[in-house]
PDB file of C-alpha atoms in Angstrom:
ATOM      1  CA  UNK E   1     201.811 -45.364  67.005  1.00  0.00           C
ATOM      2  CA  UNK E   2     199.481 -46.219  64.114  1.00  0.00           C
ATOM      3  CA  UNK E   3     198.682 -43.245  61.899  1.00  0.00           C
ATOM      4  CA  UNK E   4     195.057 -42.533  61.054  1.00  0.00           C
ATOM      5  CA  UNK E   5     193.972 -41.765  57.501  1.00  0.00           C
ATOM      6  CA  UNK E   6     190.533 -40.545  56.419  1.00  0.00           C
ATOM      7  CA  UNK E   7     189.505 -40.830  52.778  1.00  0.00           C
ATOM      8  CA  UNK E   8     186.285 -39.724  51.119  1.00  0.00           C
ATOM      9  CA  UNK E   9     184.596 -41.452  48.207  1.00  0.00           C
ATOM     10  CA  UNK E  10     186.065 -44.695  49.491  1.00  0.00           C
ATOM     11  CA  UNK E  11     183.435 -47.091  48.153  1.00  0.00           C
ATOM     12  CA  UNK E  12     184.952 -47.575  44.678  1.00  0.00           C
ATOM     13  CA  UNK E  13     187.593 -46.474  42.191  1.00  0.00           C
ATOM     14  CA  UNK E  14     190.493 -44.369  43.452  1.00  0.00           C
ATOM     15  CA  UNK E  15     189.076 -44.175  46.954  1.00  0.00           C
ATOM     16  CA  UNK E  16     188.656 -47.885  47.499  1.00  0.00           C
ATOM     17  CA  UNK E  17     192.027 -48.763  45.941  1.00  0.00           C
ATOM     18  CA  UNK E  18     193.809 -46.143  48.046  1.00  0.00           C
ATOM     19  CA  UNK E  19     192.032 -47.108  51.259  1.00  0.00           C
ATOM     20  CA  UNK E  20     192.892 -50.781  50.797  1.00  0.00           C
ATOM     21  CA  UNK E  21     196.531 -50.063  50.005  1.00  0.00           C
ATOM     22  CA  UNK E  22     196.896 -47.759  53.030  1.00  0.00           C
ATOM     23  CA  UNK E  23     195.337 -50.417  55.250  1.00  0.00           C
ATOM     24  CA  UNK E  24     197.773 -52.997  53.857  1.00  0.00           C
ATOM     25  CA  UNK E  25     200.615 -50.597  54.729  1.00  0.00           C
ATOM     26  CA  UNK E  26     199.494 -50.530  58.352  1.00  0.00           C
ATOM     27  CA  UNK E  27     197.465 -47.322  58.533  1.00  0.00           C
ATOM     28  CA  UNK E  28     194.205 -47.169  60.435  1.00  0.00           C
ATOM     29  CA  UNK E  29     191.870 -46.204  57.611  1.00  0.00           C
ATOM     30  CA  UNK E  30     188.453 -44.611  57.834  1.00  0.00           C
ATOM     31  CA  UNK E  31     186.497 -44.436  54.595  1.00  0.00           C
ATOM     32  CA  UNK E  32     183.606 -42.041  54.112  1.00  0.00           C
ATOM     33  CA  UNK E  33     180.941 -43.044  51.609  1.00  0.00           C
ATOM     34  CA  UNK E  34     177.305 -42.232  50.926  1.00  0.00           C
ATOM     35  CA  UNK E  35     176.246 -45.844  51.509  1.00  0.00           C
ATOM     36  CA  UNK E  36     176.896 -48.200  54.383  1.00  0.00           C
ATOM     37  CA  UNK E  37     179.817 -50.562  53.692  1.00  0.00           C
ATOM     38  CA  UNK E  38     181.446 -53.360  55.670  1.00  0.00           C
ATOM     39  CA  UNK E  39     185.122 -54.191  55.258  1.00  0.00           C
ATOM     40  CA  UNK E  40     187.527 -56.278  57.281  1.00  0.00           C
ATOM     41  CA  UNK E  41     190.393 -53.752  57.246  1.00  0.00           C
ATOM     42  CA  UNK E  42     188.689 -50.398  56.627  1.00  0.00           C
ATOM     43  CA  UNK E  43     186.250 -48.703  58.990  1.00  0.00           C
ATOM     44  CA  UNK E  44     183.527 -47.041  56.954  1.00  0.00           C
ATOM     45  CA  UNK E  45     181.377 -44.109  58.015  1.00  0.00           C
ATOM     46  CA  UNK E  46     178.267 -43.220  56.051  1.00  0.00           C
ATOM     47  CA  UNK E  47     177.940 -39.574  55.111  1.00  0.00           C
ATOM     48  CA  UNK E  48     177.550 -37.009  52.344  1.00  0.00           C
ATOM     49  CA  UNK E  49     180.511 -34.650  52.007  1.00  0.00           C
ATOM     50  CA  UNK E  50     178.145 -31.864  50.931  1.00  0.00           C
ATOM     51  CA  UNK E  51     176.735 -31.785  54.480  1.00  0.00           C
ATOM     52  CA  UNK E  52     179.235 -29.918  56.650  1.00  0.00           C
ATOM     53  CA  UNK E  53     177.582 -30.679  59.973  1.00  0.00           C
ATOM     54  CA  UNK E  54     177.439 -34.393  59.128  1.00  0.00           C
ATOM     55  CA  UNK E  55     181.115 -34.646  58.167  1.00  0.00           C
ATOM     56  CA  UNK E  56     182.187 -32.533  61.126  1.00  0.00           C
ATOM     57  CA  UNK E  57     180.443 -35.020  63.427  1.00  0.00           C
ATOM     58  CA  UNK E  58     182.094 -37.963  61.633  1.00  0.00           C
ATOM     59  CA  UNK E  59     185.524 -36.390  62.050  1.00  0.00           C
ATOM     60  CA  UNK E  60     184.799 -35.624  65.705  1.00  0.00           C
ATOM     61  CA  UNK E  61     183.868 -39.262  66.320  1.00  0.00           C
ATOM     62  CA  UNK E  62     186.995 -40.528  64.574  1.00  0.00           C
ATOM     63  CA  UNK E  63     189.175 -38.259  66.688  1.00  0.00           C
ATOM     64  CA  UNK E  64     187.353 -39.335  69.828  1.00  0.00           C
ATOM     65  CA  UNK E  65     188.037 -42.985  68.974  1.00  0.00           C
ATOM     66  CA  UNK E  66     191.638 -42.619  67.781  1.00  0.00           C
ATOM     67  CA  UNK E  67     192.965 -39.465  69.406  1.00  0.00           C
ATOM     68  CA  UNK E  68     194.525 -38.316  66.141  1.00  0.00           C
ATOM     69  CA  UNK E  69     193.904 -37.621  62.458  1.00  0.00           C
ATOM     70  CA  UNK E  70     197.121 -37.716  60.466  1.00  0.00           C
ATOM     71  CA  UNK E  71     195.998 -37.862  56.840  1.00  0.00           C
ATOM     72  CA  UNK E  72     192.958 -36.525  54.981  1.00  0.00           C
ATOM     73  CA  UNK E  73     192.436 -37.569  51.367  1.00  0.00           C
ATOM     74  CA  UNK E  74     189.639 -35.715  49.595  1.00  0.00           C
ATOM     75  CA  UNK E  75     188.716 -38.051  46.781  1.00  0.00           C
ATOM     76  CA  UNK E  76     184.904 -37.855  46.604  1.00  0.00           C
ATOM     77  CA  UNK E  77     183.742 -36.561  43.253  1.00  0.00           C
ATOM     78  CA  UNK E  78     181.406 -36.978  40.311  1.00  0.00           C
ATOM     79  CA  UNK E  79     180.946 -35.658  36.802  1.00  0.00           C
ATOM     80  CA  UNK E  80     178.154 -34.051  34.826  1.00  0.00           C
ATOM     81  CA  UNK E  81     178.587 -33.777  31.053  1.00  0.00           C
ATOM     82  CA  UNK E  82     176.885 -31.244  28.836  1.00  0.00           C
ATOM     83  CA  UNK E  83     177.018 -27.708  27.549  1.00  0.00           C
ATOM     84  CA  UNK E  84     177.634 -24.928  30.030  1.00  0.00           C
ATOM     85  CA  UNK E  85     174.668 -22.943  28.708  1.00  0.00           C
ATOM     86  CA  UNK E  86     172.053 -25.648  29.164  1.00  0.00           C
ATOM     87  CA  UNK E  87     173.069 -27.023  32.565  1.00  0.00           C
ATOM     88  CA  UNK E  88     170.328 -26.740  35.165  1.00  0.00           C
ATOM     89  CA  UNK E  89     170.834 -25.036  38.510  1.00  0.00           C
ATOM     90  CA  UNK E  90     170.425 -28.429  40.161  1.00  0.00           C
ATOM     91  CA  UNK E  91     173.174 -29.952  37.995  1.00  0.00           C
ATOM     92  CA  UNK E  92     175.549 -27.069  38.676  1.00  0.00           C
ATOM     93  CA  UNK E  93     174.914 -27.201  42.424  1.00  0.00           C
ATOM     94  CA  UNK E  94     175.415 -30.972  42.507  1.00  0.00           C
ATOM     95  CA  UNK E  95     178.669 -30.767  40.547  1.00  0.00           C
ATOM     96  CA  UNK E  96     180.183 -27.926  42.550  1.00  0.00           C
ATOM     97  CA  UNK E  97     178.711 -29.102  45.833  1.00  0.00           C
ATOM     98  CA  UNK E  98     180.161 -32.597  45.598  1.00  0.00           C
ATOM     99  CA  UNK E  99     183.573 -31.874  44.123  1.00  0.00           C
ATOM    100  CA  UNK E 100     184.459 -28.490  45.589  1.00  0.00           C
ATOM    101  CA  UNK E 101     182.263 -27.890  48.622  1.00  0.00           C
ATOM    102  CA  UNK E 102     182.811 -31.491  49.719  1.00  0.00           C
ATOM    103  CA  UNK E 103     186.560 -30.948  49.734  1.00  0.00           C
ATOM    104  CA  UNK E 104     186.191 -27.667  51.609  1.00  0.00           C
ATOM    105  CA  UNK E 105     183.852 -29.201  54.197  1.00  0.00           C
ATOM    106  CA  UNK E 106     186.255 -32.045  54.956  1.00  0.00           C
ATOM    107  CA  UNK E 107     189.203 -29.680  55.321  1.00  0.00           C
ATOM    108  CA  UNK E 108     187.244 -27.401  57.633  1.00  0.00           C
ATOM    109  CA  UNK E 109     186.236 -30.387  59.742  1.00  0.00           C
ATOM    110  CA  UNK E 110     189.712 -31.951  60.032  1.00  0.00           C
ATOM    111  CA  UNK E 111     191.956 -28.894  60.261  1.00  0.00           C
ATOM    112  CA  UNK E 112     191.252 -28.015  63.919  1.00  0.00           C
ATOM    113  CA  UNK E 113     192.604 -31.419  64.991  1.00  0.00           C
ATOM    114  CA  UNK E 114     195.634 -31.252  62.705  1.00  0.00           C
ATOM    115  CA  UNK E 115     196.377 -27.693  63.754  1.00  0.00           C
ATOM    116  CA  UNK E 116     196.225 -28.600  67.448  1.00  0.00           C
ATOM    117  CA  UNK E 117     198.622 -31.504  66.797  1.00  0.00           C
ATOM    118  CA  UNK E 118     200.883 -29.267  64.668  1.00  0.00           C
ATOM    119  CA  UNK E 119     201.076 -31.979  62.024  1.00  0.00           C
ATOM    120  CA  UNK E 120     199.076 -33.554  59.217  1.00  0.00           C
ATOM    121  CA  UNK E 121     198.801 -34.214  55.500  1.00  0.00           C
ATOM    122  CA  UNK E 122     195.924 -33.147  53.263  1.00  0.00           C
ATOM    123  CA  UNK E 123     195.726 -34.591  49.752  1.00  0.00           C
ATOM    124  CA  UNK E 124     193.076 -33.122  47.476  1.00  0.00           C
ATOM    125  CA  UNK E 125     192.100 -34.890  44.259  1.00  0.00           C
ATOM    126  CA  UNK E 126     191.868 -32.493  41.345  1.00  0.00           C
ATOM    127  CA  UNK E 127     192.276 -33.541  37.693  1.00  0.00           C
ATOM    128  CA  UNK E 128     194.093 -32.465  34.569  1.00  0.00           C
ATOM    129  CA  UNK E 129     190.608 -31.078  33.923  1.00  0.00           C
ATOM    130  CA  UNK E 130     191.446 -28.682  36.758  1.00  0.00           C
ATOM    131  CA  UNK E 131     194.406 -27.403  34.746  1.00  0.00           C
ATOM    132  CA  UNK E 132     192.512 -26.830  31.486  1.00  0.00           C
ATOM    133  CA  UNK E 133     188.853 -26.195  30.691  1.00  0.00           C
ATOM    134  CA  UNK E 134     187.509 -29.293  28.953  1.00  0.00           C
ATOM    135  CA  UNK E 135     184.619 -28.787  26.503  1.00  0.00           C
ATOM    136  CA  UNK E 136     181.337 -30.366  27.600  1.00  0.00           C
ATOM    137  CA  UNK E 137     182.878 -31.007  31.016  1.00  0.00           C
ATOM    138  CA  UNK E 138     182.962 -27.339  31.892  1.00  0.00           C
ATOM    139  CA  UNK E 139     181.450 -27.447  35.372  1.00  0.00           C
ATOM    140  CA  UNK E 140     183.569 -30.479  36.247  1.00  0.00           C
ATOM    141  CA  UNK E 141     186.630 -28.467  35.196  1.00  0.00           C
ATOM    142  CA  UNK E 142     185.356 -25.469  37.168  1.00  0.00           C
ATOM    143  CA  UNK E 143     185.012 -27.585  40.310  1.00  0.00           C
ATOM    144  CA  UNK E 144     188.565 -28.858  39.900  1.00  0.00           C
ATOM    145  CA  UNK E 145     189.964 -25.397  39.104  1.00  0.00           C
ATOM    146  CA  UNK E 146     188.354 -24.314  42.382  1.00  0.00           C
ATOM    147  CA  UNK E 147     190.128 -27.129  44.238  1.00  0.00           C
ATOM    148  CA  UNK E 148     193.421 -25.979  42.715  1.00  0.00           C
ATOM    149  CA  UNK E 149     193.023 -22.407  43.958  1.00  0.00           C
ATOM    150  CA  UNK E 150     191.663 -23.446  47.342  1.00  0.00           C
ATOM    151  CA  UNK E 151     194.480 -25.937  47.894  1.00  0.00           C
ATOM    152  CA  UNK E 152     197.230 -23.518  46.914  1.00  0.00           C
ATOM    153  CA  UNK E 153     195.874 -20.886  49.304  1.00  0.00           C
ATOM    154  CA  UNK E 154     195.362 -23.469  52.054  1.00  0.00           C
ATOM    155  CA  UNK E 155     198.936 -24.691  51.669  1.00  0.00           C
ATOM    156  CA  UNK E 156     200.229 -21.177  52.227  1.00  0.00           C
ATOM    157  CA  UNK E 157     198.066 -20.732  55.327  1.00  0.00           C
ATOM    158  CA  UNK E 158     198.698 -24.013  57.164  1.00  0.00           C
ATOM    159  CA  UNK E 159     202.333 -24.826  56.388  1.00  0.00           C
ATOM    160  CA  UNK E 160     203.470 -23.052  59.560  1.00  0.00           C
ATOM    161  CA  UNK E 161     201.359 -25.500  61.571  1.00  0.00           C
ATOM    162  CA  UNK E 162     203.266 -28.479  60.187  1.00  0.00           C
ATOM    163  CA  UNK E 163     200.420 -29.375  57.795  1.00  0.00           C
ATOM    164  CA  UNK E 164     201.208 -30.152  54.157  1.00  0.00           C
ATOM    165  CA  UNK E 165     198.724 -29.820  51.301  1.00  0.00           C
ATOM    166  CA  UNK E 166     199.149 -31.713  48.045  1.00  0.00           C
ATOM    167  CA  UNK E 167     197.033 -31.644  44.892  1.00  0.00           C
ATOM    168  CA  UNK E 168     196.847 -34.814  42.792  1.00  0.00           C
ATOM    169  CA  UNK E 169     195.861 -34.241  39.164  1.00  0.00           C
ATOM    170  CA  UNK E 170     194.925 -37.544  37.470  1.00  0.00           C
ATOM    171  CA  UNK E 171     194.463 -37.991  33.761  1.00  0.00           C
ATOM    172  CA  UNK E 172     192.144 -40.652  32.388  1.00  0.00           C
ATOM    173  CA  UNK E 173     191.680 -43.784  34.477  1.00  0.00           C
ATOM    174  CA  UNK E 174     189.481 -46.825  33.932  1.00  0.00           C
ATOM    175  CA  UNK E 175     187.089 -46.541  36.887  1.00  0.00           C
ATOM    176  CA  UNK E 176     183.319 -46.463  37.296  1.00  0.00           C
ATOM    177  CA  UNK E 177     183.472 -42.660  36.901  1.00  0.00           C
ATOM    178  CA  UNK E 178     182.542 -43.077  33.228  1.00  0.00           C
ATOM    179  CA  UNK E 179     179.508 -45.261  33.950  1.00  0.00           C
ATOM    180  CA  UNK E 180     178.219 -42.952  36.700  1.00  0.00           C
ATOM    181  CA  UNK E 181     178.676 -39.664  34.828  1.00  0.00           C
ATOM    182  CA  UNK E 182     175.407 -37.763  34.542  1.00  0.00           C
ATOM    183  CA  UNK E 183     174.845 -36.349  31.097  1.00  0.00           C
ATOM    184  CA  UNK E 184     172.613 -33.355  30.500  1.00  0.00           C
ATOM    185  CA  UNK E 185     169.425 -34.396  28.749  1.00  0.00           C
ATOM    186  CA  UNK E 186     168.956 -30.824  27.564  1.00  0.00           C
ATOM    187  CA  UNK E 187     172.364 -30.917  25.868  1.00  0.00           C
ATOM    188  CA  UNK E 188     171.830 -34.358  24.355  1.00  0.00           C
ATOM    189  CA  UNK E 189     168.500 -33.296  22.858  1.00  0.00           C
ATOM    190  CA  UNK E 190     169.484 -29.818  21.691  1.00  0.00           C
ATOM    191  CA  UNK E 191     169.728 -29.348  17.932  1.00  0.00           C
ATOM    192  CA  UNK E 192     172.832 -27.146  18.211  1.00  0.00           C
ATOM    193  CA  UNK E 193     174.756 -28.800  21.029  1.00  0.00           C
ATOM    194  CA  UNK E 194     173.493 -32.368  20.833  1.00  0.00           C
ATOM    195  CA  UNK E 195     175.439 -33.784  17.856  1.00  0.00           C
ATOM    196  CA  UNK E 196     178.703 -32.173  18.954  1.00  0.00           C
ATOM    197  CA  UNK E 197     178.249 -33.192  22.576  1.00  0.00           C
ATOM    198  CA  UNK E 198     177.631 -36.814  21.592  1.00  0.00           C
ATOM    199  CA  UNK E 199     180.750 -36.802  19.424  1.00  0.00           C
ATOM    200  CA  UNK E 200     182.890 -35.287  22.191  1.00  0.00           C
ATOM    201  CA  UNK E 201     181.414 -37.635  24.775  1.00  0.00           C
ATOM    202  CA  UNK E 202     182.388 -40.645  22.679  1.00  0.00           C
ATOM    203  CA  UNK E 203     186.012 -39.469  22.628  1.00  0.00           C
ATOM    204  CA  UNK E 204     185.965 -38.764  26.369  1.00  0.00           C
ATOM    205  CA  UNK E 205     184.543 -42.175  27.242  1.00  0.00           C
ATOM    206  CA  UNK E 206     186.947 -44.043  24.969  1.00  0.00           C
ATOM    207  CA  UNK E 207     189.900 -42.337  26.672  1.00  0.00           C
ATOM    208  CA  UNK E 208     188.565 -43.055  30.155  1.00  0.00           C
ATOM    209  CA  UNK E 209     187.783 -46.693  29.436  1.00  0.00           C
ATOM    210  CA  UNK E 210     191.260 -47.171  28.006  1.00  0.00           C
ATOM    211  CA  UNK E 211     192.928 -45.292  30.829  1.00  0.00           C
ATOM    212  CA  UNK E 212     195.279 -46.390  33.591  1.00  0.00           C
ATOM    213  CA  UNK E 213     194.153 -48.677  36.388  1.00  0.00           C
ATOM    214  CA  UNK E 214     193.084 -47.007  39.670  1.00  0.00           C
ATOM    215  CA  UNK E 215     195.789 -48.936  41.513  1.00  0.00           C
ATOM    216  CA  UNK E 216     198.386 -46.791  39.710  1.00  0.00           C
ATOM    217  CA  UNK E 217     196.970 -43.662  41.296  1.00  0.00           C
ATOM    218  CA  UNK E 218     196.523 -45.386  44.660  1.00  0.00           C
ATOM    219  CA  UNK E 219     200.215 -46.279  44.708  1.00  0.00           C
ATOM    220  CA  UNK E 220     201.176 -42.674  43.995  1.00  0.00           C
ATOM    221  CA  UNK E 221     198.894 -41.340  46.722  1.00  0.00           C
ATOM    222  CA  UNK E 222     200.309 -43.790  49.264  1.00  0.00           C
ATOM    223  CA  UNK E 223     203.819 -42.614  48.335  1.00  0.00           C
ATOM    224  CA  UNK E 224     202.735 -39.025  48.938  1.00  0.00           C
ATOM    225  CA  UNK E 225     201.286 -40.017  52.317  1.00  0.00           C
ATOM    226  CA  UNK E 226     204.635 -41.529  53.276  1.00  0.00           C
ATOM    227  CA  UNK E 227     206.719 -38.653  51.918  1.00  0.00           C
ATOM    228  CA  UNK E 228     208.414 -36.459  54.512  1.00  0.00           C
ATOM    229  CA  UNK E 229     208.135 -33.295  52.402  1.00  0.00           C
ATOM    230  CA  UNK E 230     205.471 -33.833  49.724  1.00  0.00           C
ATOM    231  CA  UNK E 231     205.178 -31.486  46.764  1.00  0.00           C
ATOM    232  CA  UNK E 232     202.173 -29.272  46.142  1.00  0.00           C
ATOM    233  CA  UNK E 233     201.328 -30.657  42.667  1.00  0.00           C
ATOM    234  CA  UNK E 234     201.383 -34.204  41.265  1.00  0.00           C
ATOM    235  CA  UNK E 235     200.189 -34.901  37.714  1.00  0.00           C
ATOM    236  CA  UNK E 236     199.471 -38.623  37.322  1.00  0.00           C
ATOM    237  CA  UNK E 237     198.666 -39.421  33.696  1.00  0.00           C
ATOM    238  CA  UNK E 238     199.925 -41.032  30.517  1.00  0.00           C
ATOM    239  CA  UNK E 239     202.589 -39.342  28.388  1.00  0.00           C
ATOM    240  CA  UNK E 240     200.172 -37.584  26.027  1.00  0.00           C
ATOM    241  CA  UNK E 241     198.171 -36.067  28.848  1.00  0.00           C
ATOM    242  CA  UNK E 242     201.269 -34.950  30.725  1.00  0.00           C
ATOM    243  CA  UNK E 243     202.407 -33.352  27.477  1.00  0.00           C
ATOM    244  CA  UNK E 244     199.067 -31.533  27.201  1.00  0.00           C
ATOM    245  CA  UNK E 245     199.641 -30.032  30.662  1.00  0.00           C
ATOM    246  CA  UNK E 246     203.055 -28.798  29.538  1.00  0.00           C
ATOM    247  CA  UNK E 247     201.616 -27.341  26.333  1.00  0.00           C
ATOM    248  CA  UNK E 248     198.945 -25.519  28.341  1.00  0.00           C
ATOM    249  CA  UNK E 249     201.711 -23.780  30.261  1.00  0.00           C
ATOM    250  CA  UNK E 250     203.794 -22.691  27.286  1.00  0.00           C
ATOM    251  CA  UNK E 251     201.380 -22.055  24.414  1.00  0.00           C
ATOM    252  CA  UNK E 252     199.275 -18.922  23.904  1.00  0.00           C
ATOM    253  CA  UNK E 253     195.855 -19.416  25.489  1.00  0.00           C
ATOM    254  CA  UNK E 254     193.817 -19.074  22.300  1.00  0.00           C
ATOM    255  CA  UNK E 255     196.025 -21.553  20.467  1.00  0.00           C
ATOM    256  CA  UNK E 256     195.676 -24.145  23.210  1.00  0.00           C
ATOM    257  CA  UNK E 257     191.889 -23.758  23.264  1.00  0.00           C
ATOM    258  CA  UNK E 258     191.838 -24.353  19.512  1.00  0.00           C
ATOM    259  CA  UNK E 259     193.866 -27.536  20.012  1.00  0.00           C
ATOM    260  CA  UNK E 260     191.317 -28.721  22.585  1.00  0.00           C
ATOM    261  CA  UNK E 261     188.430 -27.886  20.239  1.00  0.00           C
ATOM    262  CA  UNK E 262     190.015 -29.877  17.449  1.00  0.00           C
ATOM    263  CA  UNK E 263     190.851 -32.819  19.670  1.00  0.00           C
ATOM    264  CA  UNK E 264     187.358 -33.108  21.162  1.00  0.00           C
ATOM    265  CA  UNK E 265     185.731 -32.206  17.836  1.00  0.00           C
ATOM    266  CA  UNK E 266     183.769 -29.448  19.505  1.00  0.00           C
TER     267      UNK E 266
END
């Protein structure tokens, strides 16, 4: 019987590439996006992951149509750049609401169906920014750190129901994430933070634009979906970024922060 996969943020980047590859592999794929989209192999549902009641209704409708939900991929996310001090309440709420609360809402909506079936896979997109606090991307890192902790706890709670939880931690990829990042005007215009933020932002954008193609991550996610016993953590990045994750684990905290400061010229 055809397995059903639901993926958020499926209109572009990682989400679109993953949805299309899963569909090509024979999965019935439902993509959730904020805008209405038509596709010949993917069934799109319009919705905002920050709205729990809306996504719960979408998941209910999918289950009503298909009778099963086998895979949930929480990919929806966005970034806001700027200093932690000068971020507005609206910017903080948008960053945390989209990246973290959106993931939580989707899990809460899908878990009752997976638990009743005693099977399912949940794949949550974090970032290497969820393994280390990146300067001038602090609330983005915070949202991804939150996904890490939530996913680890969720894995421990739902494993006995036959549900696996995996966390995918991408490095830099060349997607439209860079172009759609919202940068704090207060930070850009501040006499103390502005020059340093602009310098750091230039480094960040150069790395993203020169990053791996989204299809690389899509292929890894599809392998995880097909894996009988998937791992909890998957770092998907170039050699230097994978090395940075290793260094974060073994170096004293203050030393690693100094390395980050030097690298991002902050």
